[in-house]
Structure formats: structure tokens, C-alpha cells
mmCIF file of C-alpha atoms in Angstrom:
data_model
loop_
_atom_site.group_PDB
_atom_site.id
_atom_site.type_symbol
_atom_site.label_atom_id
_atom_site.label_comp_id
_atom_site.label_asym_id
_atom_site.label_seq_id
_atom_site.Cartn_x
_atom_site.Cartn_y
_atom_site.Cartn_z
ATOM 1 C CA MET Y 1 0.000 0.000 0.000
ATOM 2 C CA THR Y 2 1.311 3.442 -0.938
ATOM 3 C CA LEU Y 3 1.873 5.864 1.939
ATOM 4 C CA ARG Y 4 0.648 9.369 1.096
ATOM 5 C CA VAL Y 5 2.804 11.995 2.844
ATOM 6 C CA LEU Y 6 2.404 15.772 3.018
ATOM 7 C CA VAL Y 7 5.781 17.550 3.199
ATOM 8 C CA PRO Y 8 6.547 21.290 3.399
ATOM 9 C CA THR Y 9 9.114 21.567 0.580
ATOM 10 C CA ALA Y 10 10.111 20.011 -2.727
ATOM 11 C CA GLN Y 11 13.462 19.164 -1.111
ATOM 12 C CA PHE Y 12 11.719 16.929 1.423
ATOM 13 C CA ALA Y 13 9.563 15.426 -1.316
ATOM 14 C CA GLN Y 14 12.648 14.469 -3.315
ATOM 15 C CA ALA Y 15 14.327 12.953 -0.248
ATOM 16 C CA ILE Y 16 11.430 10.719 0.830
ATOM 17 C CA ARG Y 17 9.932 9.732 -2.544
ATOM 18 C CA GLY Y 18 10.056 5.991 -3.190
ATOM 19 C CA PRO Y 19 8.128 2.998 -4.558
ATOM 20 C CA GLU Y 20 5.814 2.888 -1.530
ATOM 21 C CA ILE Y 21 5.737 6.609 -0.680
ATOM 22 C CA GLU Y 22 3.836 9.329 -2.529
ATOM 23 C CA ALA Y 23 5.168 12.756 -1.525
ATOM 24 C CA ILE Y 24 2.784 15.729 -1.788
ATOM 25 C CA VAL Y 25 4.163 19.235 -1.230
ATOM 26 C CA TRP Y 26 1.865 21.135 1.124
ATOM 27 C CA HIS Y 27 2.983 23.782 3.597
ATOM 28 C CA ILE Y 28 0.750 24.279 6.624
ATOM 29 C CA ASN Y 29 1.426 28.032 6.624
ATOM 30 C CA ASP Y 30 1.995 28.957 2.980
ATOM 31 C CA SER Y 31 -0.249 26.661 0.901
ATOM 32 C CA PRO Y 32 -3.589 28.446 0.351
ATOM 33 C CA GLU Y 33 -5.455 25.317 -0.744
ATOM 34 C CA ASP Y 34 -6.759 22.704 1.694
ATOM 35 C CA ALA Y 35 -4.597 19.635 2.170
ATOM 36 C CA LEU Y 36 -5.293 16.554 0.101
ATOM 37 C CA ALA Y 37 -6.030 13.279 1.852
ATOM 38 C CA ALA Y 38 -2.845 11.856 3.365
ATOM 39 C CA ASP Y 39 -1.617 9.269 5.847
ATOM 40 C CA VAL Y 40 1.224 11.366 7.276
ATOM 41 C CA LEU Y 41 1.883 15.070 7.707
ATOM 42 C CA VAL Y 42 5.501 16.224 7.997
ATOM 43 C CA THR Y 43 5.454 19.808 9.198
ATOM 44 C CA GLU Y 44 7.239 22.673 10.816
ATOM 45 C CA ARG Y 45 5.524 25.024 13.210
ATOM 46 C CA PRO Y 46 3.288 27.466 11.293
ATOM 47 C CA ARG Y 47 4.259 31.107 11.643
ATOM 48 C CA GLU Y 48 0.649 32.270 11.858
ATOM 49 C CA PHE Y 49 -1.334 31.143 14.898
ATOM 50 C CA GLU Y 50 -4.571 30.555 13.004
ATOM 51 C CA ASN Y 51 -2.918 27.995 10.702
ATOM 52 C CA ARG Y 52 -2.234 25.566 13.536
ATOM 53 C CA ALA Y 53 -5.812 24.274 13.314
ATOM 54 C CA ARG Y 54 -5.252 23.088 9.733
ATOM 55 C CA VAL Y 55 -3.784 19.888 11.170
ATOM 56 C CA GLY Y 56 -7.283 18.819 12.210
ATOM 57 C CA SER Y 57 -8.782 19.076 8.714
ATOM 58 C CA ILE Y 58 -6.542 16.666 6.766
ATOM 59 C CA PRO Y 59 -8.613 13.708 5.490
ATOM 60 C CA GLY Y 60 -7.313 10.261 6.400
ATOM 61 C CA LEU Y 61 -4.488 11.503 8.628
ATOM 62 C CA ARG Y 62 -2.847 8.828 10.800
ATOM 63 C CA HIS Y 63 0.441 10.363 11.937
ATOM 64 C CA VAL Y 64 2.123 13.768 12.282
ATOM 65 C CA HIS Y 65 5.903 14.113 12.289
ATOM 66 C CA LEU Y 66 7.278 17.447 13.532
ATOM 67 C CA LEU Y 67 10.423 19.075 12.166
ATOM 68 C CA SER Y 68 11.224 20.309 15.672
ATOM 69 C CA ILE Y 69 11.332 19.123 19.276
ATOM 70 C CA GLY Y 70 8.605 21.391 20.640
ATOM 71 C CA SER Y 71 5.058 20.137 20.246
ATOM 72 C CA ASP Y 72 3.090 22.571 22.427
ATOM 73 C CA TRP Y 73 1.587 24.374 19.426
ATOM 74 C CA ILE Y 74 -0.041 21.283 17.943
ATOM 75 C CA LEU Y 75 -1.387 19.357 20.940
ATOM 76 C CA GLY Y 76 -4.735 21.132 21.013
ATOM 77 C CA HIS Y 77 -5.326 20.493 17.314
ATOM 78 C CA MET Y 78 -4.466 16.796 16.989
ATOM 79 C CA PRO Y 79 -7.368 14.623 15.765
ATOM 80 C CA ALA Y 80 -8.250 11.633 17.925
ATOM 81 C CA ALA Y 81 -6.188 8.480 17.269
ATOM 82 C CA VAL Y 82 -3.537 10.370 15.263
ATOM 83 C CA THR Y 83 -0.035 9.710 16.590
ATOM 84 C CA LEU Y 84 2.685 12.351 16.907
ATOM 85 C CA SER Y 85 6.482 12.261 16.737
ATOM 86 C CA ASN Y 86 9.235 14.877 16.800
ATOM 87 C CA SER Y 87 12.757 15.321 15.413
ATOM 88 C CA ARG Y 88 14.649 14.729 18.621
ATOM 89 C CA GLY Y 89 18.349 14.501 17.841
ATOM 90 C CA ALA Y 90 18.265 16.885 14.875
ATOM 91 C CA VAL Y 91 17.799 20.319 16.419
ATOM 92 C CA GLU Y 92 19.482 20.297 19.845
ATOM 93 C CA ASP Y 93 22.975 21.138 18.571
ATOM 94 C CA ALA Y 94 21.789 24.001 16.379
ATOM 95 C CA THR Y 95 19.707 25.505 19.190
ATOM 96 C CA ALA Y 96 22.551 25.255 21.697
ATOM 97 C CA GLU Y 97 24.922 26.851 19.191
ATOM 98 C CA HIS Y 98 22.527 29.761 18.698
ATOM 99 C CA GLY Y 99 22.212 30.086 22.454
ATOM 100 C CA MET Y 100 25.977 30.475 22.674
ATOM 101 C CA ALA Y 101 25.861 33.105 19.920
ATOM 102 C CA LEU Y 102 23.217 35.102 21.806
ATOM 103 C CA ILE Y 103 25.106 34.893 25.103
ATOM 104 C CA LEU Y 104 28.419 35.988 23.598
ATOM 105 C CA ALA Y 105 26.888 38.704 21.410
ATOM 106 C CA ALA Y 106 25.032 40.224 24.367
ATOM 107 C CA LEU Y 107 27.885 39.975 26.868
ATOM 108 C CA ARG Y 108 30.464 41.366 24.438
ATOM 109 C CA GLU Y 109 28.125 44.193 23.281
ATOM 110 C CA LEU Y 110 28.172 43.196 19.599
ATOM 111 C CA PRO Y 111 24.861 44.993 18.846
ATOM 112 C CA THR Y 112 26.396 48.233 20.117
ATOM 113 C CA ALA Y 113 29.542 47.618 18.076
ATOM 114 C CA ALA Y 114 27.378 47.037 14.975
ATOM 115 C CA VAL Y 115 25.672 50.399 15.496
ATOM 116 C CA GLN Y 116 29.077 52.068 15.896
ATOM 117 C CA GLN Y 117 30.264 50.407 12.678
ATOM 118 C CA ARG Y 118 27.323 51.850 10.729
ATOM 119 C CA ARG Y 119 28.226 55.284 12.160
ATOM 120 C CA HIS Y 120 31.943 54.785 11.379
ATOM 121 C CA ASP Y 121 32.569 55.398 15.075
ATOM 122 C CA TRP Y 122 35.787 53.818 16.410
ATOM 123 C CA ALA Y 123 35.004 53.707 20.136
ATOM 124 C CA PRO Y 124 36.414 50.597 21.870
ATOM 125 C CA LEU Y 125 33.991 49.036 24.363
ATOM 126 C CA TRP Y 126 34.642 47.483 27.757
ATOM 127 C CA THR Y 127 32.294 44.562 28.263
ATOM 128 C CA SER Y 128 31.355 41.675 30.515
ATOM 129 C CA SER Y 129 32.392 38.151 29.512
ATOM 130 C CA LEU Y 130 31.358 34.544 29.763
ATOM 131 C CA HIS Y 131 34.756 33.829 31.289
ATOM 132 C CA GLY Y 132 34.307 34.393 35.014
ATOM 133 C CA SER Y 133 30.513 34.612 34.940
ATOM 134 C CA VAL Y 134 28.051 32.449 36.866
ATOM 135 C CA VAL Y 135 25.642 30.860 34.373
ATOM 136 C CA LEU Y 136 22.348 29.237 35.359
ATOM 137 C CA VAL Y 137 20.828 26.911 32.738
ATOM 138 C CA LEU Y 138 17.100 26.482 33.362
ATOM 139 C CA GLY Y 139 16.144 23.197 31.707
ATOM 140 C CA TYR Y 140 18.397 20.169 31.456
ATOM 141 C CA GLY Y 141 16.843 18.289 28.556
ATOM 142 C CA GLY Y 142 18.380 17.801 25.120
ATOM 143 C CA VAL Y 143 19.079 21.475 24.415
ATOM 144 C CA GLY Y 144 20.136 22.243 27.993
ATOM 145 C CA LYS Y 145 22.688 19.421 28.010
ATOM 146 C CA GLU Y 146 24.162 20.482 24.669
ATOM 147 C CA LEU Y 147 24.366 24.109 25.803
ATOM 148 C CA PHE Y 148 26.006 23.041 29.076
ATOM 149 C CA SER Y 149 28.771 21.165 27.243
ATOM 150 C CA ARG Y 150 29.470 24.200 25.053
ATOM 151 C CA LEU Y 151 29.625 26.582 28.003
ATOM 152 C CA GLU Y 152 32.267 24.642 29.940
ATOM 153 C CA PRO Y 153 35.296 25.482 27.698
ATOM 154 C CA PHE Y 154 34.641 29.214 28.178
ATOM 155 C CA ARG Y 155 35.681 28.909 31.832
ATOM 156 C CA PRO Y 156 32.676 30.436 33.594
ATOM 157 C CA ALA Y 157 33.045 30.884 37.328
ATOM 158 C CA ALA Y 158 30.215 28.366 37.845
ATOM 159 C CA LEU Y 159 27.583 26.502 35.848
ATOM 160 C CA ILE Y 160 24.290 25.820 37.626
ATOM 161 C CA PRO Y 161 21.949 23.315 35.917
ATOM 162 C CA VAL Y 162 18.308 23.499 37.034
ATOM 163 C CA ALA Y 163 15.499 21.088 36.148
ATOM 164 C CA SER Y 164 12.004 20.380 37.459
ATOM 165 C CA GLY Y 165 13.376 18.024 40.110
ATOM 166 C CA ALA Y 166 16.732 17.832 41.862
ATOM 167 C CA ARG Y 167 18.920 14.801 41.176
ATOM 168 C CA VAL Y 168 22.519 13.657 41.016
ATOM 169 C CA LEU Y 169 23.765 12.264 37.698
ATOM 170 C CA ASP Y 170 25.926 9.182 37.364
ATOM 171 C CA ASP Y 171 28.994 11.395 36.896
ATOM 172 C CA GLY Y 172 28.254 13.131 40.202
ATOM 173 C CA ARG Y 173 26.871 16.343 38.697
ATOM 174 C CA GLN Y 174 24.244 17.997 40.891
ATOM 175 C CA ILE Y 175 21.074 19.050 39.072
ATOM 176 C CA HIS Y 176 19.140 21.558 41.131
ATOM 177 C CA GLY Y 177 15.341 21.673 41.318
ATOM 178 C CA THR Y 178 13.239 24.676 40.377
ATOM 179 C CA VAL Y 179 12.210 24.989 44.041
ATOM 180 C CA GLU Y 180 15.788 26.201 44.639
ATOM 181 C CA LEU Y 181 15.513 29.102 42.167
ATOM 182 C CA PRO Y 182 14.904 31.796 44.827
ATOM 183 C CA GLU Y 183 18.327 31.008 46.309
ATOM 184 C CA LEU Y 184 20.125 30.382 43.006
ATOM 185 C CA LEU Y 185 18.960 33.329 40.882
ATOM 186 C CA PRO Y 186 20.760 36.072 42.846
ATOM 187 C CA GLN Y 187 24.071 34.281 42.130
ATOM 188 C CA ALA Y 188 23.719 34.216 38.340
ATOM 189 C CA ASP Y 189 25.204 36.689 35.880
ATOM 190 C CA VAL Y 190 23.491 34.853 33.012
ATOM 191 C CA VAL Y 191 20.225 32.875 33.124
ATOM 192 C CA VAL Y 192 19.478 30.740 30.046
ATOM 193 C CA VAL Y 193 15.961 29.343 29.551
ATOM 194 C CA THR Y 194 15.742 26.142 27.470
ATOM 195 C CA LEU Y 195 12.340 24.965 28.741
ATOM 196 C CA PRO Y 196 9.359 23.834 26.640
ATOM 197 C CA HIS Y 197 5.997 25.511 27.131
ATOM 198 C CA ASN Y 198 3.407 23.617 29.163
ATOM 199 C CA ASP Y 199 1.150 24.206 32.160
ATOM 200 C CA SER Y 200 4.046 23.932 34.599
ATOM 201 C CA THR Y 201 6.381 26.326 32.756
ATOM 202 C CA ALA Y 202 3.963 29.043 31.558
ATOM 203 C CA HIS Y 203 5.200 32.399 32.967
ATOM 204 C CA LEU Y 204 7.661 30.580 35.213
ATOM 205 C CA VAL Y 205 9.936 33.543 34.528
ATOM 206 C CA ASP Y 206 7.611 36.123 36.066
ATOM 207 C CA ALA Y 207 8.075 39.387 37.961
ATOM 208 C CA ASN Y 208 9.189 37.589 41.136
ATOM 209 C CA PHE Y 209 11.689 35.470 39.209
ATOM 210 C CA LEU Y 210 13.148 38.516 37.445
ATOM 211 C CA ALA Y 211 13.274 40.549 40.659
ATOM 212 C CA ARG Y 212 15.567 37.915 42.178
ATOM 213 C CA MET Y 213 18.093 38.240 39.338
ATOM 214 C CA LYS Y 214 21.064 40.447 40.140
ATOM 215 C CA ASP Y 215 21.412 43.945 38.687
ATOM 216 C CA GLY Y 216 22.891 43.849 35.187
ATOM 217 C CA ALA Y 217 22.215 40.139 34.695
ATOM 218 C CA LEU Y 218 21.393 38.729 31.259
ATOM 219 C CA LEU Y 219 18.284 36.636 30.540
ATOM 220 C CA VAL Y 220 18.528 34.419 27.438
ATOM 221 C CA ASN Y 221 15.496 32.535 26.117
ATOM 222 C CA ILE Y 222 15.989 29.751 23.544
ATOM 223 C CA GLY Y 223 13.091 27.668 24.897
ATOM 224 C CA ARG Y 224 9.576 28.986 24.313
ATOM 225 C CA GLY Y 225 8.257 32.537 24.516
ATOM 226 C CA PRO Y 226 5.360 31.964 26.955
ATOM 227 C CA VAL Y 227 7.774 30.672 29.610
ATOM 228 C CA VAL Y 228 8.647 34.361 30.153
ATOM 229 C CA ASP Y 229 6.109 36.978 31.256
ATOM 230 C CA THR Y 230 6.731 39.609 28.561
ATOM 231 C CA ASP Y 231 5.219 42.499 30.515
ATOM 232 C CA ALA Y 232 7.371 41.712 33.530
ATOM 233 C CA LEU Y 233 10.481 41.484 31.357
ATOM 234 C CA LEU Y 234 9.653 44.765 29.632
ATOM 235 C CA ALA Y 235 9.452 46.492 32.999
ATOM 236 C CA GLU Y 236 12.931 45.278 33.968
ATOM 237 C CA LEU Y 237 14.435 46.135 30.568
ATOM 238 C CA SER Y 238 12.861 49.589 30.552
ATOM 239 C CA SER Y 239 14.404 50.344 33.926
ATOM 240 C CA GLY Y 240 17.806 49.252 32.641
ATOM 241 C CA ARG Y 241 18.252 46.781 35.487
ATOM 242 C CA LEU Y 242 18.352 43.610 33.349
ATOM 243 C CA ARG Y 243 19.393 42.691 29.810
ATOM 244 C CA ALA Y 244 17.894 40.061 27.520
ATOM 245 C CA ALA Y 245 18.718 38.032 24.415
ATOM 246 C CA LEU Y 246 15.659 36.312 22.973
ATOM 247 C CA ASP Y 247 15.169 33.869 20.117
ATOM 248 C CA VAL Y 248 11.553 33.279 21.184
ATOM 249 C CA THR Y 249 8.950 35.768 22.360
ATOM 250 C CA ASP Y 250 5.363 36.000 23.529
ATOM 251 C CA PRO Y 251 3.506 36.878 21.349
ATOM 252 C CA GLU Y 252 5.117 35.277 18.318
ATOM 253 C CA PRO Y 253 5.621 36.424 15.640
ATOM 254 C CA LEU Y 254 6.375 39.640 17.479
ATOM 255 C CA PRO Y 255 4.141 42.428 16.042
ATOM 256 C CA ALA Y 256 6.030 45.238 14.331
ATOM 257 C CA ASP Y 257 4.745 47.795 16.853
ATOM 258 C CA HIS Y 258 5.510 45.730 19.969
ATOM 259 C CA PRO Y 259 7.606 47.640 22.555
ATOM 260 C CA LEU Y 260 9.937 44.677 23.037
ATOM 261 C CA TRP Y 261 11.632 45.507 19.712
ATOM 262 C CA ASP Y 262 12.952 48.783 21.101
ATOM 263 C CA ALA Y 263 13.484 47.808 24.731
ATOM 264 C CA PRO Y 264 16.936 48.869 25.954
ATOM 265 C CA GLY Y 265 19.442 46.071 26.383
ATOM 266 C CA CYS Y 266 17.375 43.569 24.383
ATOM 267 C CA LEU Y 267 18.729 41.491 21.487
ATOM 268 C CA ILE Y 268 16.074 39.659 19.441
ATOM 269 C CA THR Y 269 16.375 36.989 16.756
ATOM 270 C CA PRO Y 270 13.226 35.661 15.001
ATOM 271 C CA HIS Y 271 12.943 32.078 16.346
ATOM 272 C CA MET Y 272 15.798 30.913 14.134
ATOM 273 C CA ALA Y 273 17.925 28.861 16.535
ATOM 274 C CA GLY Y 274 17.264 25.582 14.730
ATOM 275 C CA ASN Y 275 17.421 27.012 11.210
ATOM 276 C CA THR Y 276 20.649 25.536 9.867
ATOM 277 C CA ALA Y 277 21.572 23.427 6.856
ATOM 278 C CA GLU Y 278 22.819 20.710 9.192
ATOM 279 C CA PHE Y 279 19.444 20.590 10.933
ATOM 280 C CA VAL Y 280 17.735 20.116 7.562
ATOM 281 C CA ARG Y 281 20.082 17.240 6.746
ATOM 282 C CA LEU Y 282 19.540 15.526 10.106
ATOM 283 C CA ALA Y 283 15.788 16.141 10.136
ATOM 284 C CA THR Y 284 15.516 14.702 6.638
ATOM 285 C CA GLU Y 285 17.342 11.555 7.733
ATOM 286 C CA ILE Y 286 14.989 11.148 10.700
ATOM 287 C CA THR Y 287 11.939 11.738 8.486
ATOM 288 C CA VAL Y 288 13.054 9.113 5.975
ATOM 289 C CA GLU Y 289 13.571 6.634 8.823
ATOM 290 C CA GLN Y 290 10.163 7.479 10.308
ATOM 291 C CA LEU Y 291 8.309 6.967 7.051
ATOM 292 C CA GLY Y 292 10.088 3.697 6.439
ATOM 293 C CA ARG Y 293 8.999 2.449 9.841
ATOM 294 C CA ILE Y 294 5.399 3.567 9.311
ATOM 295 C CA SER Y 295 5.222 1.990 5.843
ATOM 296 C CA ARG Y 296 6.482 -1.296 7.342
ATOM 297 C CA GLY Y 297 3.915 -1.133 10.137
ATOM 298 C CA GLU Y 298 6.548 -0.465 12.822
ATOM 299 C CA ALA Y 299 6.213 2.026 15.677
ATOM 300 C CA PRO Y 300 7.677 5.469 14.849
ATOM 301 C CA LEU Y 301 10.652 6.830 16.750
ATOM 302 C CA HIS Y 302 10.402 9.750 19.195
ATOM 303 C CA LEU Y 303 6.683 9.491 19.875
ATOM 304 C CA VAL Y 304 5.152 12.388 21.803
ATOM 305 C CA GLU Y 305 2.439 11.525 24.331
#
């Protein structure tokens, strides 16, 4: 039996096409027509909120495979009995790498240097650094672990991993629980959020959380926008007490007239942490493997409950 698969690009269609797979190019955000009947949808997260519901109107759908780790956007739109998988293993490195870029760019004042370059203004800057800083990583899943390993060679004064529950790893590393945040936050020069969005993490980074961060500290978010209370963050940025580097925001996409764009000390990238050629290569490999398993009647990898 031929497996009918909706894919977002012709590149994916070429990669997965085979004797038992019919690839149909259909992009959940950009294709104006309704989706044709299909067994599997391979999709990225739609940019426009209203397009998320299109998942529920695909005739014959049996499985959705996400070109990402995060699945919060789709859970409320999944038809009954349709299974869901993600691209775990393809995006963690790219996201951690982008997190490092945001941290270093913000600490070393690269946005300010870029403005000076456009003005032809040779004015050397004195900056903070990752070397000698205390860095708290909030979230110790796939992305958090990859970020942690990249931070270590920069010789921070301390690295503090925090997860939902405290535990000690086999190598003796202490993972702190979120209940310890009130005591840990005042120590950190940099706080990096790598958490997914769910009921337990929504607005975890709220006014009380931010108030406990030390003056001049940097908040980096490479997890999900709704983990951070945007209004509370805006208040701290507007006062000049904290800085931020954000790849994700709430709302998202960030409206052109939103005050976060112009908030002092805030560096913003448009949810692009996973957007690399290497991610596409790895995600394509995972997708091909997934479709092969489904066509053979085997359980898909990386199922999301």
C-alpha cells in the first residue's frame, strides 16, 4: 500500500519519494489550498497562529511528524487516534549553538559595536564576559545538556543546571530543582531558559523570578516565549536593570509595533535557533527513517504523548 505523505518543501519530497511513498508538497502556513487526503503530515511550526488548526482538517491523517522538538503548538489540534512524533536529535545542537551566539553577542556588546560600525565610530567598548561569569541553565533536557557542554570550555566561574526536580547524575553532577531558584537566581550573571511551554512552565519567569536576578544580569530565552512573562520582562528592561537576548517571544511572531523591539538592552532573533543546513540534513534523515517504519507497520521513533 502506498503511503501518502504531506511535506513542506520540494526538497523533502525528493528525499522521501520511493516505490511505496507518494510525496505531496503542502505547507501548513503557505499553501492556500486545503490539504489533500494523506496518511502522514511532515510539518514545521506554522508562523501564523490561526494555521495551527489546519492539522485537524486533513482527510485520512494517521500520523504527524514534527520538524522540531517542541510540540506545544499542535497538541490542542491533533485529531483523535492520530499519533505524533518529533525530530529529537536533529535540532538540539543548532539551538545550543545559537544560544551560545546570543550569550556571547550580548555579553560582548556586539549589537552596540554594529551600530558604531554603521556610524563609522571607532570607540572601543569594555564589556562583561562569559569567562568568570556564573551561568544558570534552566532546563536540562536535550538542548540544555548540549548548551552546558558548550559553556564549559569558556571557563565560567560556575555553571548551575536546574530542572524540574533535583537529582545527582551518574557522573556526580548535581542538578538543582526549580524549588531552589529563589536562592540560586541572585548568584547568576546569566540565566538561560531552554524549557518547553506547558502548564508547569507558563510564565515561570515572572516578575518575582526577574526581581531575584542580580542587577545587570542577562536573561537568554531559547526555549519557548510563553515561559517568560513579557510584561514583567519589559518592565525590567525599561528600567535598565536587566538585559535580555531572545530567540523566542510572547507573542510570536512579534508584532512590528511591539515595545519589546525597542526595549533597551534587548537582542532579538526571530525564532531561528534551529534554522541551519545541518538541521535540515539531520531532520531529513529522521523523516526518511520514520516513514520507512510507518510503511512497514513499525512504531515510529520519538513518539510524543
